[in-house]
CSV table of C-alpha atoms in Angstrom, one decimal:
chain,number,residue,atom,x,y,z
A,1,MET,CA,-23.2,-160.3,-100.3
A,2,PRO,CA,-25.7,-159.7,-101.3
A,3,GLN,CA,-26.9,-155.9,-102.8
A,4,THR,CA,-29.6,-153.7,-102.3
A,5,PRO,CA,-32.4,-154.1,-105.0
A,6,ASP,CA,-32.7,-150.3,-106.7
A,7,PRO,CA,-36.0,-148.9,-105.6
A,8,ALA,CA,-38.9,-149.6,-108.1
A,9,PRO,CA,-40.7,-146.7,-109.4
A,10,GLY,CA,-43.2,-145.0,-106.9
A,11,ASP,CA,-41.1,-146.6,-103.9
A,12,THR,CA,-40.3,-144.3,-101.0
A,13,PRO,CA,-36.7,-143.6,-101.2
A,14,ALA,CA,-34.3,-144.9,-98.3
A,15,TYR,CA,-33.2,-140.8,-97.6
A,16,ALA,CA,-36.4,-139.5,-97.4
A,17,PRO,CA,-37.6,-138.0,-94.1
A,18,ALA,CA,-38.6,-140.8,-91.9
A,19,ASP,CA,-42.0,-138.4,-91.5
A,20,VAL,CA,-43.6,-137.6,-94.5
A,21,PRO,CA,-46.0,-140.2,-95.6
A,22,PRO,CA,-45.0,-142.0,-98.6
A,23,ASP,CA,-48.1,-140.7,-101.0
A,24,ALA,CA,-47.2,-137.1,-99.9
A,25,PRO,CA,-47.1,-134.9,-103.2
A,26,GLY,CA,-43.7,-133.4,-104.2
A,27,PRO,CA,-43.1,-129.7,-104.3
A,28,THR,CA,-44.9,-128.3,-107.0
A,29,ALA,CA,-43.9,-126.3,-110.0
A,30,GLY,CA,-45.1,-123.8,-112.1
A,31,PRO,CA,-46.8,-121.1,-111.9
A,32,ALA,CA,-49.3,-121.8,-108.8
A,33,ALA,CA,-46.0,-122.4,-106.7
A,34,GLY,CA,-45.8,-118.6,-104.8
A,35,ARG,CA,-48.8,-117.8,-104.5
A,36,PRO,CA,-50.4,-117.8,-101.2
A,37,ALA,CA,-52.4,-120.0,-99.4
A,38,ALA,CA,-56.6,-119.5,-99.6
A,39,GLY,CA,-56.0,-118.7,-95.3
A,40,GLN,CA,-53.3,-116.6,-96.0
A,41,ARG,CA,-54.8,-114.1,-98.4
A,42,MET,CA,-55.7,-110.3,-97.5
A,43,PRO,CA,-59.8,-110.0,-97.1
A,44,PRO,CA,-61.4,-108.7,-99.5
A,45,TRP,CA,-62.7,-106.3,-97.3
A,46,LEU,CA,-59.8,-104.8,-94.9
A,47,PRO,CA,-58.4,-102.4,-98.0
A,48,LYS,CA,-62.0,-100.6,-97.8
A,49,ALA,CA,-62.3,-100.5,-93.9
A,50,PHE,CA,-58.7,-98.5,-94.0
A,51,ALA,CA,-60.2,-96.0,-96.8
A,52,LEU,CA,-63.3,-96.4,-94.8
A,53,ALA,CA,-61.6,-95.2,-91.6
A,54,ALA,CA,-59.4,-93.0,-93.3
A,55,ALA,CA,-62.7,-91.0,-94.4
A,56,VAL,CA,-63.6,-91.0,-91.7
A,57,VAL,CA,-61.0,-89.3,-89.2
A,58,LEU,CA,-60.5,-86.3,-92.5
A,59,ALA,CA,-64.0,-85.8,-92.1
A,60,PHE,CA,-63.3,-85.1,-88.2
A,61,MET,CA,-60.2,-83.0,-88.4
A,62,ALA,CA,-62.8,-81.4,-91.1
A,63,VAL,CA,-65.4,-80.8,-88.6
A,64,LEU,CA,-63.2,-80.1,-86.2
A,65,TRP,CA,-61.3,-77.2,-88.7
A,66,LEU,CA,-64.5,-75.9,-89.2
A,67,LEU,CA,-65.9,-75.2,-85.6
A,68,GLN,CA,-63.0,-73.7,-85.2
A,69,ARG,CA,-63.0,-70.9,-87.9
A,70,LEU,CA,-67.2,-71.1,-86.9
A,71,ARG,CA,-66.7,-70.6,-83.0
A,72,GLU,CA,-67.3,-66.7,-83.3
A,73,LEU,CA,-70.4,-67.1,-85.6
A,74,LEU,CA,-72.1,-69.5,-83.5
A,75,THR,CA,-71.4,-68.2,-79.7
A,76,LEU,CA,-72.7,-65.3,-81.5
A,77,LEU,CA,-75.8,-67.7,-82.6
A,78,LEU,CA,-75.9,-69.1,-78.8
A,79,ILE,CA,-76.2,-66.0,-77.4
A,80,SER,CA,-78.6,-65.0,-79.4
A,81,LEU,CA,-80.8,-68.2,-78.7
A,82,PHE,CA,-80.6,-67.6,-74.9
A,83,LEU,CA,-82.1,-63.9,-75.6
A,84,ALA,CA,-84.5,-65.1,-78.0
A,85,PHE,CA,-85.6,-68.0,-74.6
A,86,ALA,CA,-85.5,-65.0,-72.2
A,87,ILE,CA,-88.3,-62.9,-74.5
A,88,GLU,CA,-90.0,-65.3,-76.3
A,89,PRO,CA,-93.0,-65.1,-72.9
A,90,ALA,CA,-93.5,-61.8,-73.6
A,91,VAL,CA,-93.8,-62.4,-76.5
A,92,ASN,CA,-96.1,-64.9,-76.4
A,93,TRP,CA,-98.3,-63.1,-73.8
A,94,LEU,CA,-99.0,-60.0,-76.7
A,95,ALA,CA,-99.6,-62.2,-79.3
A,96,ARG,CA,-102.0,-63.6,-77.5
A,97,ARG,CA,-103.4,-60.2,-77.6
A,98,GLY,CA,-103.6,-59.5,-80.9
A,99,TRP,CA,-100.0,-58.0,-81.4
A,100,ARG,CA,-98.2,-59.7,-84.6
A,101,ARG,CA,-94.8,-61.2,-83.5
A,102,GLY,CA,-92.4,-58.6,-85.2
A,103,LEU,CA,-94.0,-55.8,-83.5
A,104,ALA,CA,-93.7,-57.9,-80.0
A,105,THR,CA,-90.4,-58.1,-81.0
A,106,ALA,CA,-89.6,-54.8,-81.5
A,107,ALA,CA,-91.2,-54.1,-78.6
A,108,MET,CA,-89.6,-56.2,-76.4
A,109,PHE,CA,-86.0,-54.6,-77.6
A,110,VAL,CA,-87.4,-50.7,-76.7
A,111,VAL,CA,-87.9,-51.3,-72.9
A,112,VAL,CA,-85.0,-53.8,-73.1
A,113,GLY,CA,-82.6,-51.3,-74.9
A,114,LEU,CA,-84.3,-48.2,-72.3
A,115,LEU,CA,-83.7,-50.1,-68.8
A,116,PHE,CA,-80.3,-50.8,-70.1
A,117,ALA,CA,-79.5,-47.1,-71.5
A,118,GLY,CA,-81.3,-46.0,-68.1
A,119,PHE,CA,-78.5,-48.4,-66.1
A,120,LEU,CA,-75.7,-47.6,-67.7
A,121,GLY,CA,-76.6,-43.3,-67.7
A,122,GLY,CA,-77.0,-43.4,-64.3
A,123,ILE,CA,-74.6,-45.3,-63.1
A,124,GLY,CA,-71.8,-44.0,-65.6
A,125,SER,CA,-72.6,-39.7,-64.6
A,126,LEU,CA,-73.1,-41.8,-60.7
A,127,LEU,CA,-68.8,-43.2,-61.2
A,128,ALA,CA,-67.4,-40.2,-62.9
A,129,THR,CA,-69.2,-38.1,-60.8
A,130,GLN,CA,-67.7,-39.9,-58.0
A,131,ALA,CA,-64.4,-40.3,-59.7
A,132,ALA,CA,-64.2,-36.4,-59.8
A,133,HIS,CA,-64.4,-36.5,-56.1
A,134,LEU,CA,-62.6,-38.7,-54.9
A,135,ILE,CA,-59.7,-37.5,-56.6
A,136,ASP,CA,-60.0,-34.0,-55.6
A,137,GLY,CA,-60.4,-35.2,-52.2
A,138,PHE,CA,-58.0,-37.9,-52.1
A,139,PRO,CA,-55.8,-36.3,-49.3
A,140,ASP,CA,-58.5,-35.8,-47.0
A,141,TYR,CA,-59.6,-38.9,-47.3
A,142,VAL,CA,-56.9,-40.7,-46.5
A,143,GLY,CA,-56.5,-38.9,-44.0
A,144,ARG,CA,-59.5,-39.3,-42.3
A,145,LEU,CA,-59.3,-43.0,-43.4
A,146,ILE,CA,-55.7,-42.8,-41.8
A,147,GLY,CA,-57.1,-41.5,-38.6
A,148,TRP,CA,-59.7,-43.4,-38.1
A,149,VAL,CA,-57.2,-47.1,-38.2
A,150,ASN,CA,-55.2,-45.6,-36.0
A,151,GLY,CA,-57.6,-44.4,-33.7
A,152,THR,CA,-59.6,-48.0,-33.7
A,153,PHE,CA,-57.1,-50.3,-33.6
A,154,GLY,CA,-54.3,-48.8,-32.6
A,155,THR,CA,-52.2,-48.4,-34.8
A,156,HIS,CA,-49.9,-45.9,-35.8
A,157,LEU,CA,-49.9,-45.8,-39.9
A,158,SER,CA,-47.8,-42.2,-41.2
A,159,GLN,CA,-50.1,-40.1,-43.5
A,160,ARG,CA,-46.8,-38.7,-44.6
A,161,ASN,CA,-44.9,-42.4,-45.4
A,162,LEU,CA,-47.9,-43.3,-47.5
A,163,PHE,CA,-47.9,-40.2,-49.9
A,164,GLN,CA,-44.3,-40.6,-50.2
A,165,ARG,CA,-44.7,-44.1,-51.5
A,166,LEU,CA,-47.4,-42.3,-54.1
A,167,PRO,CA,-44.8,-40.8,-57.1
A,168,THR,CA,-43.8,-44.3,-57.6
A,169,VAL,CA,-47.2,-45.4,-58.0
A,170,THR,CA,-48.6,-42.3,-60.1
A,171,ASP,CA,-45.3,-42.7,-62.9
A,172,THR,CA,-46.5,-46.7,-63.2
A,173,LEU,CA,-50.2,-45.5,-63.6
A,174,SER,CA,-49.1,-42.8,-65.8
A,175,ARG,CA,-47.0,-45.2,-67.9
A,176,HIS,CA,-49.3,-48.0,-68.5
A,177,LEU,CA,-51.6,-45.0,-69.8
A,178,THR,CA,-49.4,-43.4,-71.9
A,179,ASP,CA,-49.3,-47.4,-73.6
A,180,LEU,CA,-52.8,-47.7,-73.7
A,181,ALA,CA,-53.4,-44.4,-75.7
A,182,GLY,CA,-50.9,-45.2,-78.0
A,183,ASN,CA,-52.9,-48.1,-79.2
A,184,VAL,CA,-55.3,-46.5,-80.6
A,185,TRP,CA,-55.9,-48.0,-83.9
A,186,GLY,CA,-56.5,-51.3,-82.0
A,187,ILE,CA,-58.8,-50.2,-79.6
A,188,GLY,CA,-60.8,-48.7,-82.6
A,189,THR,CA,-60.7,-52.0,-84.0
A,190,THR,CA,-61.8,-53.8,-80.7
A,191,ALA,CA,-64.5,-51.3,-80.5
A,192,PHE,CA,-65.7,-51.8,-84.3
A,193,GLY,CA,-65.8,-55.4,-83.8
A,194,VAL,CA,-67.7,-54.7,-80.2
A,195,ILE,CA,-70.2,-53.0,-82.1
A,196,PHE,CA,-70.7,-55.6,-85.0
A,197,ASN,CA,-70.8,-58.8,-83.1
A,198,ALA,CA,-73.8,-57.0,-80.8
A,199,LEU,CA,-75.4,-55.7,-83.8
A,200,GLY,CA,-75.7,-59.4,-85.3
A,201,VAL,CA,-76.7,-61.3,-81.9
A,202,LEU,CA,-79.4,-58.1,-82.4
A,203,LEU,CA,-80.6,-59.2,-85.4
A,204,PHE,CA,-80.4,-62.8,-85.2
A,205,THR,CA,-82.4,-62.2,-81.8
A,206,PHE,CA,-85.0,-60.9,-83.6
A,207,TYR,CA,-85.6,-62.9,-86.3
A,208,LEU,CA,-85.2,-66.1,-84.1
A,209,SER,CA,-88.1,-64.4,-81.3
A,210,ALA,CA,-90.0,-62.9,-85.0
A,211,GLU,CA,-90.3,-66.3,-86.7
A,212,GLY,CA,-90.0,-68.9,-84.1
A,213,PRO,CA,-93.0,-70.3,-85.2
A,214,ARG,CA,-92.0,-70.3,-88.7
A,215,PHE,CA,-88.5,-71.6,-87.4
A,216,ARG,CA,-90.3,-74.5,-85.5
A,217,ARG,CA,-92.3,-75.7,-88.1
A,218,THR,CA,-89.5,-75.6,-90.6
A,219,VAL,CA,-87.2,-77.9,-88.2
A,220,CYS,CA,-90.4,-80.0,-87.4
A,221,SER,CA,-90.7,-80.8,-91.1
A,222,LEU,CA,-88.3,-82.7,-91.0
A,223,LEU,CA,-89.0,-85.0,-88.2
A,224,PRO,CA,-91.2,-87.4,-88.2
A,225,PRO,CA,-94.7,-86.4,-85.6
A,226,ARG,CA,-93.4,-88.5,-82.6
A,227,ARG,CA,-89.7,-86.7,-83.2
A,228,GLN,CA,-92.0,-83.6,-83.8
A,229,LEU,CA,-93.6,-83.7,-80.3
A,230,GLU,CA,-90.4,-84.8,-78.4
A,231,VAL,CA,-88.7,-81.9,-80.5
A,232,LEU,CA,-91.5,-78.9,-79.3
A,233,ARG,CA,-91.3,-80.4,-75.6
A,234,ALA,CA,-87.7,-79.5,-75.4
A,235,TRP,CA,-88.0,-76.6,-76.5
A,236,GLU,CA,-90.7,-75.7,-74.4
A,237,ILE,CA,-88.8,-76.7,-71.4
A,238,ALA,CA,-85.9,-74.5,-72.3
A,239,VAL,CA,-88.3,-71.5,-72.9
A,240,ASP,CA,-89.6,-71.8,-69.5
A,241,LYS,CA,-86.1,-72.4,-67.4
A,242,THR,CA,-84.5,-69.4,-69.3
A,243,GLY,CA,-87.1,-67.2,-69.4
A,244,GLY,CA,-88.1,-68.2,-65.9
A,245,TYR,CA,-84.1,-67.5,-64.8
A,246,ILE,CA,-84.2,-64.1,-66.5
A,247,TYR,CA,-87.7,-62.5,-64.4
A,248,SER,CA,-86.1,-64.6,-61.2
A,249,ARG,CA,-83.5,-62.6,-61.2
A,250,GLY,CA,-85.1,-59.7,-62.3
A,251,LEU,CA,-87.8,-60.1,-58.9
A,252,LEU,CA,-84.2,-60.7,-56.9
A,253,ALA,CA,-82.8,-58.0,-57.7
A,254,LEU,CA,-85.2,-55.9,-57.1
A,255,ILE,CA,-86.0,-56.9,-53.8
A,256,SER,CA,-82.2,-56.2,-53.3
A,257,GLY,CA,-82.5,-53.1,-55.0
A,258,ILE,CA,-84.7,-51.5,-52.5
A,259,ALA,CA,-82.7,-53.3,-49.4
A,260,HIS,CA,-80.1,-51.8,-50.2
A,261,TYR,CA,-81.2,-48.0,-51.3
A,262,ALA,CA,-83.1,-47.9,-47.5
A,263,ALA,CA,-79.7,-49.5,-45.8
A,264,MET,CA,-77.7,-46.4,-48.1
A,265,ALA,CA,-80.2,-43.3,-47.5
A,266,GLY,CA,-80.4,-44.8,-43.8
A,267,LEU,CA,-76.6,-44.2,-43.6
A,268,GLY,CA,-77.2,-41.2,-45.0
A,269,VAL,CA,-75.1,-42.5,-48.4
A,270,PRO,CA,-75.2,-40.0,-51.3
A,271,TYR,CA,-76.7,-41.4,-54.8
A,272,ALA,CA,-78.7,-44.2,-52.5
A,273,ALA,CA,-81.2,-44.1,-55.3
A,274,THR,CA,-78.3,-45.4,-58.4
A,275,LEU,CA,-75.9,-47.2,-56.1
A,276,ALA,CA,-79.1,-49.5,-55.4
A,277,LEU,CA,-80.1,-50.2,-58.7
A,278,TRP,CA,-76.3,-51.1,-59.5
A,279,VAL,CA,-76.3,-53.2,-56.8
A,280,GLY,CA,-78.9,-55.3,-57.5
A,281,VAL,CA,-78.7,-55.4,-61.2
A,282,VAL,CA,-74.9,-56.5,-61.4
A,283,SER,CA,-75.5,-58.5,-58.2
A,284,GLN,CA,-77.8,-61.3,-59.6
A,285,PHE,CA,-76.9,-61.0,-63.8
A,286,ILE,CA,-73.4,-61.4,-62.8
A,287,PRO,CA,-72.9,-65.1,-61.3
A,288,ALA,CA,-69.5,-66.2,-59.4
A,289,VAL,CA,-68.3,-62.9,-58.9
A,290,GLY,CA,-71.0,-60.1,-59.9
A,291,THR,CA,-71.8,-60.2,-55.6
A,292,TYR,CA,-68.1,-58.2,-55.0
A,293,LEU,CA,-68.3,-55.8,-57.6
A,294,ALA,CA,-71.9,-54.9,-56.6
A,295,GLY,CA,-70.8,-54.4,-53.2
A,296,ALA,CA,-67.7,-52.6,-54.0
A,297,VAL,CA,-69.1,-49.4,-55.6
A,298,PRO,CA,-71.1,-48.5,-52.4
A,299,VAL,CA,-68.4,-49.1,-50.0
A,300,LEU,CA,-65.9,-46.7,-52.0
A,301,ILE,CA,-69.0,-44.1,-52.2
A,302,ALA,CA,-69.4,-44.6,-48.3
A,303,LEU,CA,-65.7,-43.9,-47.4
A,304,THR,CA,-67.0,-40.0,-48.7
A,305,LYS,CA,-69.1,-39.9,-45.9
A,306,GLY,CA,-66.5,-41.8,-43.5
A,307,PRO,CA,-64.7,-44.9,-42.5
A,308,SER,CA,-67.6,-46.3,-39.9
A,309,THR,CA,-70.4,-45.4,-43.2
A,310,ALA,CA,-68.2,-47.7,-45.4
A,311,LEU,CA,-67.7,-50.1,-42.4
A,312,TRP,CA,-71.3,-50.4,-41.9
A,313,ILE,CA,-72.1,-50.6,-45.8
A,314,LEU,CA,-69.8,-53.5,-45.6
A,315,LEU,CA,-71.5,-55.2,-43.2
A,316,PHE,CA,-74.8,-54.7,-44.5
A,317,VAL,CA,-73.9,-56.3,-47.8
A,318,LEU,CA,-72.3,-59.3,-46.2
A,319,ALA,CA,-75.5,-59.7,-44.3
A,320,TYR,CA,-78.4,-59.3,-46.7
A,321,GLN,CA,-75.7,-61.8,-49.4
A,322,GLN,CA,-76.6,-64.6,-46.5
A,323,LEU,CA,-80.0,-63.8,-46.4
A,324,GLU,CA,-80.4,-64.4,-50.0
A,325,ASN,CA,-78.5,-67.0,-50.3
A,326,TYR,CA,-80.5,-69.0,-47.4
A,327,LEU,CA,-84.4,-67.3,-47.4
A,328,LEU,CA,-85.2,-65.3,-50.8
A,329,GLN,CA,-83.2,-67.2,-53.0
A,330,PRO,CA,-84.4,-70.7,-52.4
A,331,ARG,CA,-87.8,-69.2,-52.5
A,332,ILE,CA,-87.8,-67.8,-55.7
A,333,THR,CA,-86.0,-69.8,-57.5
A,334,ALA,CA,-88.0,-73.0,-56.3
A,335,LYS,CA,-90.1,-73.6,-59.3
A,336,THR,CA,-87.6,-72.3,-62.1
A,337,LEU,CA,-84.3,-72.6,-61.1
A,338,ASP,CA,-84.2,-75.9,-58.8
A,339,MET,CA,-80.6,-76.4,-58.8
A,340,HIS,CA,-78.1,-77.1,-56.1
A,341,PRO,CA,-75.8,-74.6,-55.6
A,342,ALA,CA,-72.4,-76.6,-55.9
A,343,VAL,CA,-74.0,-77.9,-59.1
A,344,ALA,CA,-74.8,-74.3,-60.5
A,345,PHE,CA,-71.4,-73.5,-59.1
A,346,GLY,CA,-69.6,-76.1,-61.0
A,347,LEU,CA,-71.6,-74.9,-63.9
A,348,ILE,CA,-70.3,-71.1,-63.8
A,349,LEU,CA,-66.3,-72.6,-63.4
A,350,ALA,CA,-67.4,-74.5,-66.1
A,351,GLY,CA,-69.0,-71.8,-68.9
A,352,ALA,CA,-66.3,-70.0,-68.1
A,353,ALA,CA,-63.5,-72.5,-68.9
A,354,VAL,CA,-65.2,-73.4,-72.8
A,355,ALA,CA,-66.6,-69.2,-73.5
A,356,GLY,CA,-65.3,-67.2,-71.3
A,357,PRO,CA,-68.1,-64.4,-69.8
A,358,VAL,CA,-70.0,-65.8,-72.5
A,359,GLY,CA,-70.1,-68.9,-71.1
A,360,VAL,CA,-70.3,-67.4,-67.1
A,361,VAL,CA,-73.6,-66.1,-68.2
A,362,LEU,CA,-75.1,-68.8,-70.3
A,363,ALA,CA,-73.8,-71.4,-68.3
A,364,ILE,CA,-76.9,-71.9,-64.7
A,365,PRO,CA,-80.1,-71.4,-67.7
A,366,LEU,CA,-78.3,-74.5,-70.1
A,367,GLY,CA,-77.8,-76.4,-67.1
A,368,ALA,CA,-81.5,-76.0,-65.3
A,369,SER,CA,-82.8,-76.8,-69.0
A,370,LEU,CA,-80.7,-80.1,-68.9
A,371,GLN,CA,-81.5,-80.8,-65.7
A,372,ALA,CA,-85.4,-80.4,-66.7
A,373,PHE,CA,-84.2,-82.2,-70.0
A,374,ALA,CA,-83.3,-85.5,-67.5
A,375,ASP,CA,-86.3,-84.5,-65.4
A,376,ALA,CA,-88.5,-85.8,-68.8
A,377,TYR,CA,-86.7,-88.1,-71.2
A,378,VAL,CA,-84.2,-90.2,-68.4
A,379,ARG,CA,-85.7,-93.1,-66.1
A,380,ARG,CA,-85.3,-93.4,-62.5
A,381,TYR,CA,-86.0,-96.1,-59.9
A,382,ASP,CA,-87.2,-96.5,-56.4
A,383,VAL,CA,-84.1,-96.5,-54.0
A,384,GLU,CA,-83.4,-98.7,-51.8
A,385,GLU,CA,-83.4,-98.3,-47.9
A,386,HIS,CA,-79.9,-98.4,-46.8
A,387,PRO,CA,-77.9,-96.3,-44.1
A,388,LEU,CA,-75.7,-94.4,-46.8
A,389,THR,CA,-79.5,-93.8,-48.4
A,390,GLU,CA,-80.8,-92.3,-45.5
A,391,PRO,CA,-81.7,-88.9,-45.6
A,392,ASP,CA,-81.5,-86.8,-43.3
A,393,ALA,CA,-84.0,-85.2,-40.6
A,394,PRO,CA,-85.9,-82.0,-41.5
A,395,ALA,CA,-83.9,-78.8,-39.6
A,396,ALA,CA,-85.8,-77.4,-36.2
A,397,HIS,CA,-86.4,-73.4,-36.9
A,398,TRP,CA,-84.8,-71.1,-35.1
A,399,TRP,CA,-88.2,-69.6,-33.7
A,400,ARG,CA,-88.3,-73.4,-31.9
A,401,TRP,CA,-85.1,-73.3,-30.2
A,402,LEU,CA,-86.3,-70.4,-28.9
A,403,ARG,CA,-89.5,-71.4,-27.4
A,404,ARG,CA,-87.7,-74.2,-26.3
A,405,ASP,CA,-85.7,-72.0,-24.4
């Protein structure tokens, strides 16, 4: 039997895999044996990308930490900017007539301070006097109120049972007052913080108004000419909307005060002028809950005159609120705050969630400014005709229905 000859050098051995080509190189030995192939190497930009991402995350966390630390200062600056916007139309009016801006701003501070002090003084004296009268005559008022309720609605309320429950309420109230009086240090610290923040707001407001042109020139010097015009236009919109908000609310407060004074004076409610001032200011400058706070005090004071008088005052407050919402406010604020009531209410809720009471006050003028920015800078298109976009027919006035009948 013939023997198989040994393979010649370069021939493929019999035990080699069938799918390996005959001229495939064998395993490489030497320093390059453990080196990854060119397609498996880490890209040179990947470490830099990781480092950049880490730097961005750290910078973002640092900014959040800084904003958290400076939240109180930023709130003071926002309030000061709002107040500067509010008084700037009057300051500009005085400046065009030869007043220096610092003197004009100081004059506005004096006027606003006198109005605020007069309001607090009148309301404070009224509340103190009436609180003393209510406490002294409380049993008589309760007896008259229970008698009126029983006679009007046919109920059988007992004044004796009511007064038997008063000691429990009195003990609870006195305990809370004792705890409050024991925390004198905390109350003093809070009062000092409020005074310090108020002085800071006044200082920032004064400089933002008195040095307004210089401040705007400094900001514009950092921008190209086209951007400067956009910034100045946005600034002008914010001033117009904030000033319009303040002055329209002032006019509504004047009308509300006159109407409530006439009603309370006609019904014989004591301190009608002071109560009318309270209703006008609080109902207009405290959004959402201001109407209820404003109407509660006249109703309580009217109880000293009689339960029927308090009921008539309550009905007048509710009726005037409807008249103001549907007739006066849309006409007066049409050129200054053309905003849907649902949007305004949503802004108030958002402002309260973000910044508390300060956000409630600033939400509406800030929203009006943003709406004006959108009208000025956002491009709008014609809407295609469709049943879902068809507007409602104009509503007929109520006197037309009467005439038709």
